[in-house]
Short mmCIF file of N, CA and C in Angstrom, two decimals:
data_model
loop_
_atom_site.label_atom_id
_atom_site.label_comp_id
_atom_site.label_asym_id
_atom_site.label_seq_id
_atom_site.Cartn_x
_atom_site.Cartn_y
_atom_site.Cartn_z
N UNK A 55 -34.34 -14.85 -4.07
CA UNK A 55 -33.26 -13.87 -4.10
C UNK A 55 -32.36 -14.19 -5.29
N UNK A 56 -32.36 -13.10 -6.26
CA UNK A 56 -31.33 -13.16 -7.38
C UNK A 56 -29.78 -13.29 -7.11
N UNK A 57 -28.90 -13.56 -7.65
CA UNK A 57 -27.58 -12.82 -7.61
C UNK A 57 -27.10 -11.94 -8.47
N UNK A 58 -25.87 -11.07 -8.08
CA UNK A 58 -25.78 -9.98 -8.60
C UNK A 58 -24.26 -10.14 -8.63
N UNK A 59 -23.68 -10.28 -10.33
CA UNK A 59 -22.83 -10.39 -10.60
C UNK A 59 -22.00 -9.40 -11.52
N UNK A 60 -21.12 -9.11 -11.06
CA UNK A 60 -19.72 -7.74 -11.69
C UNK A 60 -18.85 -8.45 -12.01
N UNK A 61 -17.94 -7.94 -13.32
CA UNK A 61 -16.65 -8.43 -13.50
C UNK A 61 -15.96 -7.02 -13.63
N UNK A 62 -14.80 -7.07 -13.13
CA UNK A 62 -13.42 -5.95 -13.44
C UNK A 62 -12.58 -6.17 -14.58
N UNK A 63 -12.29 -5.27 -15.19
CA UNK A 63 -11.44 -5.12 -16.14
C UNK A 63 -10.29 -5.48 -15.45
N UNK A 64 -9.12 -6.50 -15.82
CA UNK A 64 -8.32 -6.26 -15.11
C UNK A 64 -7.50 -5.10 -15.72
N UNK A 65 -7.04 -4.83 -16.76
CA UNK A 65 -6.50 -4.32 -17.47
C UNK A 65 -6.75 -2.76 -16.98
N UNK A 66 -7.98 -2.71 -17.01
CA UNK A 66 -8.64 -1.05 -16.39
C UNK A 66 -7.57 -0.49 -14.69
N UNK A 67 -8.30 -1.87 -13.81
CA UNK A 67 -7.85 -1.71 -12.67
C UNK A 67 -6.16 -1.54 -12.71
N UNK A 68 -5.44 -2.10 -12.97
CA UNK A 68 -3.99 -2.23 -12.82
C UNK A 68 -3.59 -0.98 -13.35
N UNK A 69 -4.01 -0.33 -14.58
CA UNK A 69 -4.07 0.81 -15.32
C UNK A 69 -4.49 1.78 -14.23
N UNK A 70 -5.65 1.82 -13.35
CA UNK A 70 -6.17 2.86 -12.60
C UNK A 70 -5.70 3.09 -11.58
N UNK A 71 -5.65 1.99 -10.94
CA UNK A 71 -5.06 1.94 -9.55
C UNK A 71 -3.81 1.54 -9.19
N UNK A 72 -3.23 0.54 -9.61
CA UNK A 72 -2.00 -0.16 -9.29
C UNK A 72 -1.05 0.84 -10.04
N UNK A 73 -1.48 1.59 -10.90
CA UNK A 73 -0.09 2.21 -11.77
C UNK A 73 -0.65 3.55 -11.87
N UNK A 74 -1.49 4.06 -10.44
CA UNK A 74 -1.95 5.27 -10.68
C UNK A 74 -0.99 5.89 -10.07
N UNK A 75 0.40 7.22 -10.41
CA UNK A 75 1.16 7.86 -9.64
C UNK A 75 0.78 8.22 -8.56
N UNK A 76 -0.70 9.46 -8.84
CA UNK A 76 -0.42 10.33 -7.66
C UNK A 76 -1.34 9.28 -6.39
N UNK A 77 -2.00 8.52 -6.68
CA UNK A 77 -2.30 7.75 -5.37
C UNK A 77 -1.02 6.90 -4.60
N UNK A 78 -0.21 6.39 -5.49
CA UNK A 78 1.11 5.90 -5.24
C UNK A 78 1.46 7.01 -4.10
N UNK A 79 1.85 8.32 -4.65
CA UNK A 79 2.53 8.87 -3.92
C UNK A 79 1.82 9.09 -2.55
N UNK A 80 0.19 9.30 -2.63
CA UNK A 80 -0.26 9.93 -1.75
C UNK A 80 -0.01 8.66 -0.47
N UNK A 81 -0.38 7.30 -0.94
CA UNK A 81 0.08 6.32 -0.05
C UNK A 81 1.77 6.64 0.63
N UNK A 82 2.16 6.72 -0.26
CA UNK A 82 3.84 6.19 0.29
C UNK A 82 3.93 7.67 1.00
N UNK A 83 3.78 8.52 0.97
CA UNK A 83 3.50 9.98 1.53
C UNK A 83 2.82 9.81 3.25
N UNK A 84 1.75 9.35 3.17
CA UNK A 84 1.34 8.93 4.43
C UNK A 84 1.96 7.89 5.24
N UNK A 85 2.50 6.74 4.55
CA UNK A 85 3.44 6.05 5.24
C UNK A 85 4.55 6.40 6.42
N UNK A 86 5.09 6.89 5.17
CA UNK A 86 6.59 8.10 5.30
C UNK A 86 6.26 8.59 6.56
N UNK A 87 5.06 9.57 7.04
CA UNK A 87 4.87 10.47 7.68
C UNK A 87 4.04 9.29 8.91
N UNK A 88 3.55 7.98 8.97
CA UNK A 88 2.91 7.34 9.82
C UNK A 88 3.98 6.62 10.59
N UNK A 89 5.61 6.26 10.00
CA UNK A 89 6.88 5.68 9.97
C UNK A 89 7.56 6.92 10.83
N UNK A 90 7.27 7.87 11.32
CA UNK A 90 8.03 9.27 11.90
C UNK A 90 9.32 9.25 11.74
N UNK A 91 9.64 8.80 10.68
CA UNK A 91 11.34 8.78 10.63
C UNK A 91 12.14 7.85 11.44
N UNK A 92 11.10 7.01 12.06
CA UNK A 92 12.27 6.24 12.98
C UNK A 92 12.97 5.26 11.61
N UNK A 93 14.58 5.13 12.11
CA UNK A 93 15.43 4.75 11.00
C UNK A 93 15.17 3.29 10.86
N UNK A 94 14.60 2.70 12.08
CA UNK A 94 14.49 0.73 11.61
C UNK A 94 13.01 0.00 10.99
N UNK A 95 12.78 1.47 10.42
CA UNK A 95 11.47 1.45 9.59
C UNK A 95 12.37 2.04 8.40
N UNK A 96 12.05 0.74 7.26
CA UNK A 96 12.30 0.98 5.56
C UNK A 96 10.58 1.25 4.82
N UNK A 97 10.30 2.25 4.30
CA UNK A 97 9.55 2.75 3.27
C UNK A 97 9.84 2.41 1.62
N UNK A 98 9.48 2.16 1.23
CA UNK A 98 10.25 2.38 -0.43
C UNK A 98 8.24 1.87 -1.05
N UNK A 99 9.05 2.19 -2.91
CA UNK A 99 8.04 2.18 -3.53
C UNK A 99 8.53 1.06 -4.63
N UNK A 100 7.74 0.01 -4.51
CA UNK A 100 8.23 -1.14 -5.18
C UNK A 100 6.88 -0.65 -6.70
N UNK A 101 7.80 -0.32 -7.81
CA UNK A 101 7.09 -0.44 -9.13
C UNK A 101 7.47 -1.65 -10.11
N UNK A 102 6.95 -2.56 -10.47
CA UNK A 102 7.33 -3.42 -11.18
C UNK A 102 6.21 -3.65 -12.37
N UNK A 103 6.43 -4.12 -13.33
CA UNK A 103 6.04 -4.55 -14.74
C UNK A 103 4.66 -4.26 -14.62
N UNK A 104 3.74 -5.19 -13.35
CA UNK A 104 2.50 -5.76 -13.44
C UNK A 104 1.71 -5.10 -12.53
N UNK A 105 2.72 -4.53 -11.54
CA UNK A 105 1.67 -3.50 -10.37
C UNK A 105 2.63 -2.81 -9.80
N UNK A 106 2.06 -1.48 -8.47
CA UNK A 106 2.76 -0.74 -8.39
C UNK A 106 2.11 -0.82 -6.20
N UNK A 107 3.00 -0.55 -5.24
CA UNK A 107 2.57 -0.65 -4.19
C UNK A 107 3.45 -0.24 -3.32
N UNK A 108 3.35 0.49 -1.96
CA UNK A 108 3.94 1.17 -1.21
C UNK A 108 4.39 -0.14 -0.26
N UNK A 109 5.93 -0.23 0.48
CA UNK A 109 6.24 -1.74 0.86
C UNK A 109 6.58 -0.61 2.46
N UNK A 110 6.15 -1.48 3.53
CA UNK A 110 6.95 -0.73 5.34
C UNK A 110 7.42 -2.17 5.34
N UNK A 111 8.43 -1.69 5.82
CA UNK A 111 9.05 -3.49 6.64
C UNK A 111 9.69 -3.02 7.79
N UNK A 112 9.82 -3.74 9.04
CA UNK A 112 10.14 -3.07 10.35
C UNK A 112 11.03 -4.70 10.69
N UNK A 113 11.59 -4.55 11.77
CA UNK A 113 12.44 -5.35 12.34
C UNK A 113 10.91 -6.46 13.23
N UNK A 114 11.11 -7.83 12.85
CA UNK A 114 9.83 -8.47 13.77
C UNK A 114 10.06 -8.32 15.50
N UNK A 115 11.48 -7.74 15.98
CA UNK A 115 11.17 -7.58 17.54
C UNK A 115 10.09 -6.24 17.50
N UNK A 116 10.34 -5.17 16.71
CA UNK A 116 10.14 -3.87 16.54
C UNK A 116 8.59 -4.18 16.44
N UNK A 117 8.16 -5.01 15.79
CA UNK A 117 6.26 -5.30 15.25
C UNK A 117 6.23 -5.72 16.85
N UNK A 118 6.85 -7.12 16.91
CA UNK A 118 6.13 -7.69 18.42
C UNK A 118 6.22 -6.64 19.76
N UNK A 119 7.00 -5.68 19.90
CA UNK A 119 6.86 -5.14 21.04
C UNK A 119 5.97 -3.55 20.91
N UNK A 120 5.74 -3.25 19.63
CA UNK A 120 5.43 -1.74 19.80
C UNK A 120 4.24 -1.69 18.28
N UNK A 121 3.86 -2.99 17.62
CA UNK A 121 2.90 -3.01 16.69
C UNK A 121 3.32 -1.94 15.50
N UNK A 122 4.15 -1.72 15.12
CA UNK A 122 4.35 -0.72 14.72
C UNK A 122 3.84 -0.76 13.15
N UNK A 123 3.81 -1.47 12.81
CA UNK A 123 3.58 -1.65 11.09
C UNK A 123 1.60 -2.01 11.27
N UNK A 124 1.19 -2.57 12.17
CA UNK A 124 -0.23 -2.57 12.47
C UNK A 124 -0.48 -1.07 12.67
N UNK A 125 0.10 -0.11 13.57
CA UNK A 125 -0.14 1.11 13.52
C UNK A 125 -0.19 1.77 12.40
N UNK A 126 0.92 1.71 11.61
CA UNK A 126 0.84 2.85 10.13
C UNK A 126 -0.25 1.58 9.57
N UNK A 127 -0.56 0.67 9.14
CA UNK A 127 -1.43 0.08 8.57
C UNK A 127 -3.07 1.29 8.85
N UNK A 128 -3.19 1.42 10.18
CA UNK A 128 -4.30 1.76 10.90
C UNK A 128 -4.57 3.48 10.51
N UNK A 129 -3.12 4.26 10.08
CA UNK A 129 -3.86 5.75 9.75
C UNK A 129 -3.49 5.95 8.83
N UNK A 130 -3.14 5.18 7.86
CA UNK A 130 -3.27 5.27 6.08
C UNK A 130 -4.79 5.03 5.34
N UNK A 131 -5.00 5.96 5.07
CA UNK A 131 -6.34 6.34 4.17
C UNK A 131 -6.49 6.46 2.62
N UNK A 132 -6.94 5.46 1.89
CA UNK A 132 -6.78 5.99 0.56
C UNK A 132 -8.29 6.05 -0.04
#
């Protein structure tokens, strides 16, 4: 059995994906809408220099009693 070896651009990827807008949005879009507005759920869109990524942060009683950040984890599709 051979192996079968790939390398990534990083340069490509970070360019494609990490600093791609409309997937940005389409993530933080589904978030938003997986988060139902409850207010002790923060959404935001952290863009910085080197990459770009949709951030949920919930209160840890809020995770331990109702999973809630495992949930939006679970119907975000990209």
């Amino acid at each position: 059995m051979s192996n079968i070896r790939f390398v990534l651009n990083r340069g490509n990827v970070e360019r494609q994906l990490l600093h791609n807008k409309a997937l940005l949005d389409n993530v933080q879009a589904q978030v938003e809408r997986a988060a139902a507005g409850d207010p002790r759920i923060t959404v935001y869109r952290n863009d910085d220099a080197r990459h770009g990524n949709v951030v949920a942060t919930a209160p840890v009683a809020l995770e331990a009693k109702h999973g809630t950040l495992t949930r939006i984890l679970g119907q975000v599709s990209v």
